[in-house]
XYZ file of N, CA and C in Angstrom:
423
model
N 0.974 -1.256 0.087
C -0.038 0.250 -0.452
C 0.439 1.244 0.078
N 1.838 1.289 0.410
C 3.123 2.155 1.359
C 3.660 2.361 -0.761
N 3.758 1.182 -0.606
C 4.320 1.316 -2.621
C 3.607 2.431 -3.604
N 2.238 1.823 -3.324
C 1.348 2.337 -4.327
C 1.238 3.540 -4.220
N 1.705 4.491 -2.867
C 0.923 5.679 -2.193
C 1.655 6.566 -3.026
N 3.093 5.836 -3.190
C 5.130 6.561 -3.647
C 5.067 6.380 -4.633
N 4.400 5.539 -5.568
C 3.440 5.572 -7.292
C 3.005 7.033 -7.437
N 1.410 7.606 -6.579
C 0.978 8.689 -7.200
C 1.286 9.534 -6.612
N 1.941 9.168 -6.157
C 2.565 10.769 -6.049
C 3.639 11.240 -6.839
N 4.845 10.366 -6.652
C 5.687 10.249 -8.519
C 4.460 11.018 -9.633
N 3.121 10.508 -8.934
C 3.192 10.528 -11.711
C 2.471 11.556 -10.520
N 1.328 12.555 -9.760
C 1.806 13.706 -9.507
C 2.195 15.088 -9.743
N 3.324 14.796 -9.268
C 5.110 15.318 -9.777
C 5.046 15.100 -10.486
N 5.029 14.716 -11.724
C 5.731 14.725 -13.315
C 3.925 14.963 -13.983
N 2.793 15.042 -13.218
C 1.783 15.726 -14.535
C 1.813 17.389 -13.788
N 2.172 17.546 -12.531
C 2.388 19.124 -11.896
C 3.882 19.354 -12.484
N 4.530 19.155 -13.189
C 5.285 20.048 -13.693
C 5.044 19.445 -15.553
N 4.834 18.929 -15.466
C 4.592 18.211 -17.585
C 3.045 19.360 -17.073
N 2.154 19.613 -16.242
C 1.479 21.359 -17.729
C 1.926 22.544 -16.754
N 3.288 23.249 -15.611
C 4.045 23.577 -16.092
C 4.419 23.806 -16.734
N 5.479 23.109 -17.584
C 5.681 22.709 -18.451
C 5.519 23.689 -20.136
N 3.441 22.433 -20.104
C 3.182 23.205 -20.701
C 3.116 24.689 -21.090
N 1.674 25.032 -19.792
C 2.791 26.309 -19.718
C 2.348 27.169 -19.545
N 3.692 27.366 -20.136
C 5.308 28.410 -19.312
C 6.132 28.104 -21.454
N 5.264 27.505 -22.165
C 5.748 27.699 -23.225
C 6.602 26.693 -24.321
N 6.981 25.868 -23.258
C 7.910 24.591 -23.771
C 9.291 24.150 -22.666
N 10.124 24.571 -23.540
C 11.335 24.430 -22.816
C 11.888 25.949 -22.782
N 13.151 26.032 -21.843
C 13.667 27.456 -22.310
C 14.149 27.702 -24.016
N 13.374 29.326 -23.742
C 15.209 29.075 -25.540
C 15.532 29.283 -25.760
N 17.055 28.612 -26.351
C 18.540 27.556 -26.839
C 19.138 29.228 -26.479
N 20.517 28.359 -25.993
C 21.622 29.596 -25.689
C 21.229 30.248 -27.282
N 21.842 31.366 -26.587
C 22.330 32.421 -27.847
C 23.825 32.543 -28.957
N 23.870 32.675 -29.775
C 25.034 32.089 -31.366
C 25.329 33.472 -31.188
N 26.320 33.444 -32.059
C 26.761 34.886 -32.589
C 26.789 34.123 -33.964
N 27.114 35.505 -35.341
C 27.314 35.749 -36.433
C 28.322 36.958 -37.157
N 29.322 36.397 -37.127
C 31.078 36.932 -37.245
C 31.809 37.884 -38.419
N 31.476 38.705 -39.048
C 32.127 38.919 -40.838
C 32.592 40.632 -40.475
N 32.749 40.619 -42.057
C 33.572 41.429 -42.406
C 33.003 42.470 -42.671
N 32.648 43.623 -42.799
C 32.308 44.482 -44.245
C 32.429 45.313 -44.574
N 32.095 45.200 -45.654
C 32.877 45.679 -46.711
C 31.589 46.789 -48.222
N 32.643 48.001 -48.817
C 31.277 48.949 -49.219
C 32.281 49.159 -50.598
N 32.010 49.212 -51.643
C 32.358 49.458 -52.933
C 33.752 51.550 -52.891
N 33.596 51.927 -51.889
C 34.316 53.072 -51.054
C 34.774 53.112 -50.573
N 36.207 54.354 -50.757
C 37.472 54.636 -49.623
C 37.055 54.190 -48.592
N 36.232 54.505 -47.700
C 35.798 54.636 -46.379
C 34.587 53.243 -46.614
N 33.354 52.630 -45.623
C 33.262 51.613 -44.737
C 32.207 53.682 -44.425
N 30.702 53.071 -44.709
C 29.177 54.441 -44.730
C 29.213 53.585 -42.983
N 28.842 54.340 -42.127
C 27.236 53.488 -40.938
C 26.462 52.766 -41.158
N 25.897 51.839 -41.064
C 25.579 50.961 -41.685
C 24.322 50.455 -40.190
N 23.749 49.775 -40.449
C 22.878 48.596 -39.798
C 22.805 47.173 -40.280
N 23.344 46.230 -39.956
C 24.026 45.044 -40.250
C 21.935 44.463 -39.235
N 21.664 42.966 -40.265
C 20.237 42.329 -40.034
C 20.651 41.508 -39.686
N 19.780 40.702 -39.064
C 20.049 39.501 -39.478
C 18.322 37.931 -39.071
N 18.338 37.667 -40.551
C 16.898 37.862 -40.599
C 16.198 36.429 -40.424
N 15.815 35.937 -39.544
C 14.829 34.475 -39.675
C 14.843 34.120 -40.004
N 14.736 33.577 -41.439
C 14.255 32.881 -42.747
C 12.590 31.748 -42.417
N 13.147 31.698 -41.039
C 11.476 30.524 -40.519
C 10.321 31.318 -39.616
N 10.617 32.480 -39.016
C 9.424 33.785 -38.707
C 9.817 35.083 -38.857
N 10.455 35.981 -39.513
C 10.728 36.714 -39.816
C 12.103 37.300 -39.112
N 11.265 36.684 -38.020
C 12.027 38.030 -36.188
C 13.022 38.086 -36.778
N 14.472 39.748 -36.963
C 15.565 40.077 -37.153
C 16.200 40.353 -36.299
N 16.733 40.379 -35.929
C 18.272 40.919 -34.979
C 19.424 42.128 -35.598
N 19.502 42.883 -35.430
C 19.582 44.338 -35.949
C 21.404 45.221 -35.229
N 21.528 46.004 -35.495
C 22.823 45.964 -35.070
C 24.133 47.642 -35.515
N 23.638 47.996 -34.680
C 23.686 50.079 -34.990
C 26.210 49.252 -35.696
N 26.075 50.421 -36.711
C 27.827 50.223 -36.754
C 28.112 51.157 -37.109
N 29.283 52.585 -36.514
C 29.128 53.198 -36.778
C 30.229 53.241 -38.032
N 30.834 54.407 -38.875
C 30.837 54.460 -40.249
C 32.519 53.763 -39.769
N 33.876 53.871 -40.637
C 35.234 52.799 -41.362
C 35.178 51.485 -39.702
N 33.452 50.659 -39.707
C 33.545 49.505 -39.114
C 34.352 48.997 -39.715
N 35.550 47.932 -39.895
C 35.876 46.766 -40.993
C 34.721 45.792 -40.339
N 34.617 45.366 -39.041
C 33.597 43.908 -39.130
C 32.431 44.099 -38.390
N 32.007 43.083 -37.917
C 30.768 43.014 -37.251
C 31.223 42.026 -36.294
N 29.592 41.828 -35.214
C 29.557 41.133 -34.470
C 27.727 41.519 -33.676
N 27.737 39.916 -34.226
C 25.920 40.499 -33.916
C 25.786 38.906 -33.364
N 25.009 39.540 -31.756
C 23.921 37.905 -31.311
C 22.579 37.483 -31.432
N 22.402 36.266 -31.999
C 21.468 35.875 -32.255
C 20.624 34.800 -31.442
N 19.345 34.104 -31.859
C 19.269 33.354 -30.886
C 19.659 32.089 -31.282
N 19.846 30.955 -30.976
C 20.393 29.780 -31.323
C 19.204 29.141 -32.620
N 20.540 28.104 -32.188
C 19.019 26.944 -33.574
C 17.903 28.088 -34.074
N 18.967 28.423 -35.279
C 18.096 29.440 -36.705
C 18.980 29.454 -37.424
N 17.978 29.677 -38.620
C 18.331 29.816 -40.071
C 18.703 31.652 -40.130
N 19.394 32.572 -40.601
C 19.327 33.562 -41.131
C 19.816 34.337 -41.924
N 19.642 35.317 -42.864
C 19.478 36.247 -44.325
C 20.645 36.889 -43.747
N 21.915 37.477 -43.393
C 22.063 38.571 -43.621
C 22.088 39.737 -44.177
N 22.208 40.670 -43.856
C 22.536 42.339 -45.209
C 22.842 42.849 -43.524
N 23.062 44.207 -44.843
C 22.759 45.572 -44.192
C 22.119 46.557 -45.163
N 22.135 47.654 -44.421
C 21.268 49.600 -44.995
C 22.417 50.268 -44.290
N 22.719 51.100 -45.554
C 23.465 52.234 -45.472
C 21.992 52.509 -44.712
N 22.678 54.549 -44.202
C 22.838 55.626 -43.389
C 21.956 56.269 -44.676
N 22.123 56.199 -46.189
C 22.383 56.333 -47.086
C 21.419 56.024 -47.748
N 20.503 54.935 -47.047
C 19.753 53.367 -48.300
C 20.180 52.537 -49.316
N 21.779 51.851 -49.173
C 21.951 51.834 -49.764
C 22.161 50.072 -48.702
N 21.504 48.943 -50.331
C 21.386 47.811 -49.555
C 22.950 46.529 -49.666
N 22.761 45.744 -48.733
C 24.332 44.903 -48.995
C 23.532 43.695 -48.977
N 25.194 42.891 -48.323
C 24.426 41.766 -48.208
C 25.430 40.586 -48.354
N 25.216 38.936 -47.059
C 25.872 37.888 -48.025
C 25.005 37.214 -48.425
N 25.780 36.970 -49.933
C 25.511 36.592 -50.351
C 26.386 34.988 -51.267
N 25.947 34.790 -52.466
C 26.754 34.330 -53.595
C 28.011 34.251 -53.989
N 27.327 36.265 -54.006
C 28.729 36.982 -54.980
C 30.403 37.155 -54.272
N 29.922 37.328 -52.559
C 30.706 37.470 -51.872
C 31.521 35.760 -51.640
N 31.267 35.295 -51.515
C 31.933 33.884 -51.604
C 32.172 33.367 -53.474
N 31.635 33.832 -54.274
C 32.518 33.922 -55.601
C 33.999 34.367 -55.784
N 33.893 35.244 -55.243
C 35.094 36.616 -54.906
C 35.072 37.386 -55.094
N 33.922 37.717 -55.133
C 33.105 39.395 -55.698
C 33.901 40.233 -57.147
N 34.238 38.565 -58.482
C 34.037 39.475 -59.429
C 33.307 39.233 -60.349
N 33.700 40.240 -61.759
C 32.708 40.289 -61.912
C 31.613 39.317 -63.142
N 32.795 38.197 -62.928
C 31.997 36.514 -63.536
C 31.542 36.751 -62.622
N 30.931 36.614 -61.374
C 30.771 35.811 -60.750
C 28.792 36.959 -61.137
N 27.582 36.562 -61.172
C 26.278 36.608 -61.360
C 25.401 36.067 -60.662
N 25.395 35.499 -59.444
C 24.704 35.089 -58.554
C 24.772 35.646 -57.147
N 23.883 36.757 -57.240
C 23.730 37.418 -55.553
C 22.713 36.701 -54.779
N 22.684 35.421 -54.847
C 21.092 34.612 -54.372
C 21.490 34.742 -52.128
N 21.388 35.193 -51.876
C 21.664 35.993 -49.995
C 21.635 34.271 -49.879
N 23.029 33.842 -49.211
C 22.839 33.146 -48.344
C 22.449 32.599 -46.961
N 21.489 31.902 -46.792
C 21.412 31.355 -45.753
C 22.587 30.207 -44.402
N 21.670 31.288 -43.461
C 23.133 30.971 -42.250
C 22.462 30.202 -40.943
N 23.502 29.011 -41.253
C 22.684 28.224 -40.091
C 23.909 28.719 -38.460
N 22.345 29.130 -37.432
C 23.596 28.993 -36.383
C 22.342 28.694 -35.032
N 23.077 27.133 -34.398
C 22.955 26.463 -33.216
C 22.970 27.176 -31.561
N 22.228 25.722 -31.405
C 23.423 27.309 -29.445
C 24.650 27.059 -29.061
N 24.623 28.337 -28.426
C 26.175 28.391 -28.594
C 26.657 28.651 -29.440
N 26.727 28.725 -30.933
C 27.527 28.467 -31.490
C 27.598 30.172 -32.465
N 28.965 30.301 -32.613
C 29.561 31.147 -33.494
C 29.899 31.038 -35.035
N 29.886 31.666 -35.482
C 29.273 31.018 -36.942
C 29.955 32.624 -37.659
N 32.311 32.494 -37.623
C 32.229 33.600 -39.440
C 32.784 33.195 -40.240
N 33.668 34.751 -40.964
C 33.403 34.505 -42.588
C 31.512 34.609 -42.383
N 31.028 35.018 -42.341
C 29.705 36.091 -43.179
C 29.946 37.180 -43.928
N 30.461 37.314 -44.873
C 31.423 39.337 -45.367
C 30.038 39.499 -45.425
N 29.565 41.178 -45.246
C 28.194 41.118 -46.141
C 28.395 41.966 -46.235
N 29.409 42.408 -48.189
C 29.973 43.092 -48.775
C 30.100 42.542 -50.329
N 28.651 42.175 -50.398
C 27.722 42.506 -52.245
C 26.161 43.562 -51.652
N 27.827 44.844 -52.338
C 26.890 45.145 -52.703
C 26.459 46.298 -53.927
N 26.308 45.219 -54.973
C 26.217 45.967 -55.996
C 24.831 44.755 -56.251
N 25.022 43.803 -56.089
C 24.041 43.406 -57.361
C 22.820 43.408 -55.512
N 21.158 43.033 -56.228
C 20.152 42.708 -55.093
C 18.997 40.670 -55.320
N 18.397 40.847 -54.532
C 17.769 42.219 -54.224
C 17.941 41.706 -53.014
N 18.033 43.156 -52.371
C 18.791 42.412 -50.539
C 17.651 43.378 -50.271
N 17.031 41.864 -49.328
C 16.302 42.623 -48.335
C 15.199 43.447 -47.773
N 14.436 44.226 -47.004
C 14.021 45.281 -46.584
C 14.234 45.269 -45.011
N 13.736 46.356 -44.627
C 14.609 45.964 -43.175
C 13.695 45.691 -42.669
């Protein structure tokens, strides 16, 4: 009989925990990830700009204001997601991390499609260079 009471107590505790888990929306959000890379611009200087990482599934966007002549960026994002990374200058010119960048920024490269960037929980992804200010389309902020 004591054994049955102990089992019932454990089951009740499990039910309460499951209920709380569901009421709170599931597991806690994953550990943040980090996207980093270079900033380029077709000029002698790099203008002030905003860098964006947009979740391709939800549309949620993380932004980073970058001052003039900043050659690199580091953007903390929620982990376990895939992002499009792009930027807009204060003058309204858009650039992105695209196939043009990974092709070498050469005139022979004609594909300006954005490259999805997958970031795991706690993962740092580097080499995401926002350097394609030559083609489009660049997502709107």
